[in-house]
C-alpha cells in the first residue's frame, strides 16, 4: 500500500499548488493514513487477519492499539490516503474514486462483521461493536469512558 500511495503522490505532486490549503490538508491526511497503516501492521503481526470477502471463520478479536477505537483501522488508513490525495489535488475524479472505495470498504467491513455475528465470538463482538465505531471512534470512547 505504501508504495502505491507514494507512486500516485509523486505523479500528483508535479501538478499541485504548494500554497493551497488543500495541498497541506490533503498531505496531512495522507501522512496520518500511512502512520495508522503501519501502526495496524505492528499491532497485527502476532495473529493473522482474514482477507476482505473471505469466508473463513474469525478466530480472535483485536482490541488493542487502533482496534481499541475503531473496528476497521486498516480500511480507515486506506480511506485517509484516498481522501487525502483527492483533497490535495482537488480533483473530482479522485473524490469520486475515494467515494467508490469508501463504499467498497463499507461492504467489506459489513461482510466481516456478519462473519463475527455468526461465529463463536458473536457475544464478545457485539460488546466490542457497541464500544467502537466502524471507521471513526465513538465519542464516548474518546472521552475516556471504558466500555
Coordinates of N, CA and C in Angstrom, one line a residue:
X1 N 0.8 -1.2 0.0 CA 0.0 0.0 0.0 C 0.9 1.3 0.0
X2 N 1.9 1.3 0.8 CA 2.8 2.4 0.9 C 3.4 2.8 -0.4
X3 N 3.9 1.8 -1.2 CA 4.5 2.0 -2.5 C 3.5 2.6 -3.4
X4 N 2.3 2.1 -3.4 CA 1.2 2.6 -4.3 C 0.9 4.0 -4.0
X5 N 0.8 4.4 -2.8 CA 0.5 5.8 -2.4 C 1.6 6.7 -2.8
X6 N 2.8 6.2 -2.6 CA 4.0 7.1 -3.0 C 4.0 7.3 -4.5
X7 N 3.7 6.3 -5.3 CA 3.7 6.4 -6.7 C 2.6 7.4 -7.2
X8 N 1.4 7.3 -6.7 CA 0.4 8.2 -7.0 C 0.7 9.6 -6.5
X9 N 1.3 9.7 -5.3 CA 1.6 11.0 -4.8 C 2.7 11.7 -5.7
X10 N 3.7 11.0 -6.1 CA 4.7 11.6 -6.9 C 4.1 12.1 -8.2
X11 N 3.2 11.3 -8.8 CA 2.6 11.7 -10.1 C 1.7 13.0 -9.9
X12 N 1.0 13.0 -8.8 CA 0.2 14.2 -8.5 C 1.0 15.4 -8.0
X13 N 2.1 15.2 -7.4 CA 2.8 16.2 -6.8 C 3.3 17.3 -7.8
X14 N 3.6 16.9 -9.0 CA 4.1 17.8 -10.0 C 3.0 18.8 -10.4
X15 N 1.7 18.5 -10.2 CA 0.6 19.3 -10.7 C 0.0 20.1 -9.5
X16 N 0.4 19.9 -8.3 CA -0.2 20.6 -7.2 C 0.3 21.9 -6.8
X17 N -0.6 22.8 -6.3 CA -0.2 24.1 -5.9 C 0.3 24.0 -4.4
X18 N 1.5 24.3 -4.1 CA 2.1 24.2 -2.8 C 1.5 25.2 -1.8
X19 N 1.0 26.3 -2.3 CA 0.4 27.3 -1.4 C -1.0 27.1 -1.1
X20 N -1.6 26.1 -1.7 CA -3.0 25.8 -1.5 C -3.3 25.1 -0.1
X21 N -4.3 25.6 0.6 CA -4.6 24.9 1.9 C -5.0 23.4 1.6
X22 N -5.6 23.2 0.5 CA -6.0 21.8 0.1 C -4.7 20.9 0.1
X23 N -3.6 21.4 -0.5 CA -2.4 20.7 -0.6 C -1.9 20.2 0.8
X24 N -1.9 21.1 1.7 CA -1.4 20.8 3.1 C -2.4 19.9 3.8
X25 N -3.7 20.2 3.7 CA -4.6 19.4 4.4 C -4.6 17.9 3.9
X26 N -4.6 17.8 2.5 CA -4.5 16.5 1.9 C -3.3 15.7 2.3
X27 N -2.1 16.4 2.3 CA -0.9 15.7 2.7 C -0.9 15.3 4.1
X28 N -1.5 16.1 5.0 CA -1.6 15.7 6.4 C -2.4 14.4 6.5
X29 N -3.5 14.4 5.8 CA -4.4 13.2 5.8 C -3.6 12.0 5.3
X30 N -2.9 12.1 4.2 CA -2.1 11.0 3.7 C -1.1 10.5 4.7
X31 N -0.4 11.4 5.3 CA 0.6 11.0 6.3 C -0.1 10.3 7.5
X32 N -1.2 10.9 8.0 CA -1.9 10.2 9.1 C -2.4 8.8 8.7
X33 N -2.8 8.7 7.4 CA -3.2 7.4 6.9 C -2.1 6.4 6.9
X34 N -0.9 6.8 6.5 CA 0.3 6.0 6.5 C 0.7 5.6 7.9
X35 N 0.7 6.5 8.8 CA 1.0 6.2 10.2 C 0.1 5.2 10.8
X36 N -1.2 5.4 10.5 CA -2.2 4.5 11.0 C -2.0 3.1 10.4
X37 N -1.7 3.0 9.1 CA -1.5 1.8 8.4 C -0.3 1.0 9.1
X38 N 0.8 1.7 9.3 CA 2.0 1.0 9.9 C 1.7 0.6 11.4
X39 N 1.0 1.4 12.1 CA 0.6 1.0 13.4 C -0.2 -0.2 13.4
X40 N -1.2 -0.3 12.5 CA -2.0 -1.5 12.4 C -1.2 -2.7 12.1
X41 N -0.2 -2.6 11.2 CA 0.7 -3.7 10.8 C 1.4 -4.2 12.1
X42 N 2.0 -3.2 12.8 CA 2.7 -3.6 14.1 C 1.8 -4.3 15.0
X43 N 0.6 -3.9 15.2 CA -0.3 -4.5 16.2 C -0.8 -5.9 15.8
X44 N -0.9 -6.1 14.5 CA -1.5 -7.4 14.0 C -0.4 -8.4 13.6
X45 N 0.8 -8.2 13.9 CA 1.9 -9.1 13.4 C 1.8 -10.5 14.1
X46 N 1.2 -10.6 15.3 CA 1.3 -11.9 16.0 C 0.2 -12.8 15.6
X47 N -0.9 -12.3 15.1 CA -2.1 -13.2 14.7 C -2.5 -12.7 13.3
X48 N -2.9 -13.7 12.5 CA -3.3 -13.4 11.1 C -4.6 -12.7 11.1
X49 N -4.8 -11.9 10.1 CA -6.1 -11.3 9.8 C -6.7 -12.0 8.5
X50 N -7.9 -12.0 8.4 CA -8.5 -12.6 7.2 C -8.6 -11.6 6.1
X51 N -8.6 -12.0 4.8 CA -8.7 -11.1 3.7 C -10.1 -10.7 3.5
X52 N -10.3 -9.5 2.9 CA -11.6 -9.0 2.6 C -12.4 -10.0 1.8
X53 N -13.7 -10.2 2.1 CA -14.6 -11.1 1.5 C -14.2 -12.5 1.5
X54 N -13.3 -12.9 2.4 CA -13.0 -14.4 2.6 C -14.1 -15.0 3.5
X55 N -14.3 -16.3 3.4 CA -15.4 -16.9 4.1 C -14.9 -17.7 5.3
X56 N -13.7 -17.6 5.7 CA -13.2 -18.3 6.9 C -13.8 -17.7 8.2
X57 N -13.9 -18.5 9.2 CA -14.4 -18.1 10.5 C -13.4 -17.3 11.3
X58 N -13.8 -16.2 11.9 CA -12.9 -15.4 12.7 C -12.4 -16.2 13.9
X59 N -11.2 -16.0 14.3 CA -10.6 -16.7 15.4 C -10.3 -15.9 16.6
X60 N -10.3 -14.6 16.4 CA -10.0 -13.7 17.5 C -10.5 -12.3 17.2
X61 N -10.5 -11.4 18.2 CA -10.9 -10.0 18.0 C -9.8 -9.2 18.5
X62 N -9.3 -8.3 17.7 CA -8.2 -7.4 18.1 C -8.9 -6.2 18.8
X63 N -8.4 -5.9 20.0 CA -9.0 -4.7 20.7 C -7.9 -3.8 21.3
X64 N -6.7 -4.0 20.8 CA -5.5 -3.2 21.2 C -5.1 -2.2 20.1
X65 N -4.4 -1.2 20.5 CA -3.9 -0.2 19.5 C -5.1 0.5 18.9
X66 N -5.1 0.7 17.6 CA -6.2 1.4 16.9 C -7.5 0.6 17.0
X67 N -7.4 -0.7 17.1 CA -8.6 -1.5 17.2 C -9.4 -1.2 18.5
X68 N -8.8 -0.6 19.5 CA -9.5 -0.2 20.7 C -10.4 1.0 20.4
X69 N -10.3 1.6 19.3 CA -11.1 2.8 18.9 C -12.0 2.6 17.7
X70 N -11.5 1.9 16.7 CA -12.3 1.6 15.5 C -12.2 0.1 15.2
X71 N -13.2 -0.4 14.6 CA -13.2 -1.9 14.3 C -12.4 -2.2 13.0
X72 N -12.3 -1.2 12.1 CA -11.6 -1.5 10.8 C -10.5 -0.4 10.5
X73 N -9.5 -0.4 11.4 CA -8.5 0.7 11.2 C -7.7 0.6 9.9
X74 N -7.5 -0.6 9.4 CA -6.8 -0.7 8.1 C -7.6 0.0 7.0
X75 N -8.9 -0.3 6.9 CA -9.7 0.4 5.9 C -9.7 1.9 6.2
X76 N -9.7 2.3 7.4 CA -9.6 3.8 7.7 C -8.3 4.4 7.2
X77 N -7.2 3.6 7.3 CA -6.0 4.1 6.8 C -6.0 4.3 5.3
X78 N -6.6 3.3 4.6 CA -6.7 3.4 3.1 C -7.6 4.6 2.7
X79 N -8.7 4.7 3.4 CA -9.6 5.8 3.1 C -8.9 7.2 3.4
X80 N -8.2 7.3 4.4 CA -7.5 8.6 4.7 C -6.5 8.9 3.5
X81 N -5.8 7.9 3.0 CA -4.9 8.1 1.9 C -5.7 8.5 0.6
X82 N -6.8 7.8 0.3 CA -7.6 8.2 -0.9 C -8.2 9.6 -0.8
X83 N -8.8 9.9 0.4 CA -9.4 11.2 0.5 C -8.3 12.3 0.6
X84 N -7.2 11.9 1.2 CA -6.1 12.9 1.3 C -5.6 13.3 -0.1
X85 N -5.4 12.3 -1.0 CA -5.0 12.6 -2.4 C -6.0 13.4 -3.1
X86 N -7.3 13.1 -2.9 CA -8.4 13.9 -3.5 C -8.4 15.3 -3.1
X87 N -8.2 15.5 -1.8 CA -8.2 16.9 -1.2 C -7.0 17.6 -1.7
X88 N -5.8 17.0 -1.7 CA -4.5 17.6 -2.1 C -4.6 18.1 -3.5
X89 N -5.2 17.2 -4.4 CA -5.2 17.5 -5.8 C -6.5 18.3 -6.2
X90 N -7.5 18.3 -5.3 CA -8.8 18.9 -5.5 C -9.3 18.5 -6.9
X91 N -9.3 17.2 -7.1 CA -9.7 16.7 -8.4 C -11.0 15.9 -8.2
X92 N -12.0 16.1 -9.1 CA -13.3 15.5 -9.0 C -13.2 14.0 -9.2
X93 N -12.3 13.5 -10.1 CA -12.1 12.1 -10.3 C -11.5 11.4 -9.1
X94 N -10.6 12.0 -8.4 CA -10.1 11.4 -7.2 C -11.1 11.4 -6.1
X95 N -11.9 12.5 -6.0 CA -13.0 12.4 -5.0 C -14.0 11.3 -5.3
X96 N -14.3 11.1 -6.6 CA -15.2 10.0 -7.0 C -14.5 8.6 -6.7
X97 N -13.3 8.5 -6.9 CA -12.5 7.3 -6.6 C -12.6 7.0 -5.1
X98 N -12.3 8.0 -4.3 CA -12.4 7.9 -2.9 C -13.7 7.5 -2.4
X99 N -14.8 8.0 -3.0 CA -16.2 7.7 -2.6 C -16.5 6.2 -3.0
X100 N -16.0 5.8 -4.1 CA -16.3 4.4 -4.6 C -15.5 3.5 -3.6
X101 N -14.3 3.8 -3.2 CA -13.5 3.0 -2.3 C -14.2 2.9 -0.9
X102 N -14.8 4.1 -0.5 CA -15.5 4.1 0.8 C -16.6 3.0 0.7
X103 N -17.4 3.0 -0.4 CA -18.5 2.1 -0.5 C -17.9 0.6 -0.5
X104 N -16.9 0.4 -1.2 CA -16.3 -1.0 -1.2 C -15.8 -1.4 0.2
X105 N -15.1 -0.5 0.9 CA -14.6 -0.9 2.2 C -15.8 -1.0 3.2
X106 N -16.8 -0.2 3.0 CA -18.0 -0.4 3.9 C -18.6 -1.8 3.7
X107 N -18.8 -2.2 2.5 CA -19.3 -3.5 2.2 C -18.4 -4.6 2.7
X108 N -17.1 -4.4 2.6 CA -16.2 -5.4 3.1 C -16.2 -5.5 4.6
X109 N -16.3 -4.4 5.2 CA -16.4 -4.3 6.7 C -17.7 -5.0 7.2
X110 N -18.8 -4.7 6.5 CA -20.1 -5.3 6.9 C -20.1 -6.9 6.7
X111 N -19.4 -7.3 5.6 CA -19.3 -8.7 5.4 C -18.5 -9.4 6.5
X112 N -17.4 -8.7 6.9 CA -16.5 -9.3 8.0 C -17.3 -9.3 9.3
X113 N -18.1 -8.2 9.6 CA -18.9 -8.2 10.8 C -20.0 -9.3 10.8
X114 N -20.5 -9.6 9.7 CA -21.5 -10.6 9.6 C -20.9 -12.0 10.0
X115 N -19.6 -12.2 9.6 CA -18.9 -13.4 10.0 C -18.8 -13.5 11.5
X116 N -18.4 -12.4 12.1 CA -18.3 -12.4 13.6 C -19.7 -12.7 14.2
X117 N -20.7 -12.1 13.7 CA -22.0 -12.3 14.3 C -22.5 -13.7 14.2
X118 N -22.0 -14.5 13.3 CA -22.4 -15.9 13.1 C -21.4 -16.9 13.8
X119 N -20.3 -16.3 14.4 CA -19.2 -17.1 14.9 C -19.4 -17.3 16.5
X120 N -18.5 -18.1 17.0 CA -18.5 -18.3 18.5 C -18.1 -17.0 19.2
X121 N -17.6 -16.1 18.5 CA -17.2 -14.8 19.1 C -18.3 -13.8 19.1
X122 N -19.5 -14.2 18.7 CA -20.6 -13.2 18.5 C -20.9 -12.3 19.7
X123 N -21.0 -12.9 20.9 CA -21.3 -12.1 22.1 C -20.2 -11.1 22.4
X124 N -18.9 -11.5 22.3 CA -17.8 -10.6 22.5 C -17.8 -9.5 21.5
X125 N -18.1 -9.9 20.2 CA -18.1 -8.9 19.1 C -19.2 -7.9 19.3
X126 N -20.4 -8.3 19.8 CA -21.5 -7.4 20.0 C -21.1 -6.3 21.0
X127 N -20.4 -6.7 22.0 CA -19.9 -5.7 23.0 C -18.9 -4.8 22.4
X128 N -17.9 -5.4 21.7 CA -16.9 -4.6 21.0 C -17.5 -3.6 20.0
X129 N -18.5 -4.1 19.3 CA -19.2 -3.2 18.3 C -19.9 -2.1 19.0
X130 N -20.4 -2.3 20.2 CA -21.1 -1.3 20.9 C -20.2 -0.2 21.4
X131 N -18.9 -0.6 21.6 CA -17.9 0.4 22.2 C -17.1 1.1 21.1
X132 N -17.1 0.6 19.9 CA -16.2 1.1 18.9 C -17.0 1.5 17.6
X133 N -16.5 2.5 16.9 CA -17.1 2.8 15.6 C -16.5 1.9 14.5
X134 N -17.2 1.9 13.4 CA -16.7 1.1 12.2 C -15.4 1.7 11.7
X135 N -15.5 3.0 11.3 CA -14.3 3.7 10.7 C -13.9 4.9 11.6
X136 N -14.8 5.4 12.4 CA -14.5 6.6 13.3 C -14.8 6.2 14.7
X137 N -14.0 6.7 15.6 CA -14.2 6.3 17.1 C -15.5 6.9 17.5
X138 N -16.1 6.2 18.5 CA -17.3 6.7 19.1 C -16.9 7.8 20.1
X139 N -17.7 8.8 20.2 CA -17.4 9.9 21.0 C -17.2 9.5 22.5
X140 N -18.0 8.7 23.0 CA -17.9 8.3 24.5 C -16.6 7.6 24.7
X141 N -16.1 6.9 23.7 CA -14.8 6.2 23.8 C -13.6 7.2 23.8
X142 N -13.8 8.2 23.1 CA -12.7 9.2 23.0 C -12.6 10.0 24.4
X143 N -13.8 10.1 25.0 CA -13.8 10.8 26.3 C -13.2 10.1 27.4
X144 N -12.7 8.9 27.2 CA -12.0 8.1 28.2 C -12.9 7.1 29.0
X145 N -14.2 7.1 28.8 CA -15.0 6.1 29.4 C -14.7 4.7 28.8
X146 N -14.6 3.8 29.7 CA -14.3 2.4 29.2 C -15.7 1.8 29.0
X147 N -15.7 0.9 28.0 CA -17.0 0.2 27.7 C -17.0 -1.1 28.6

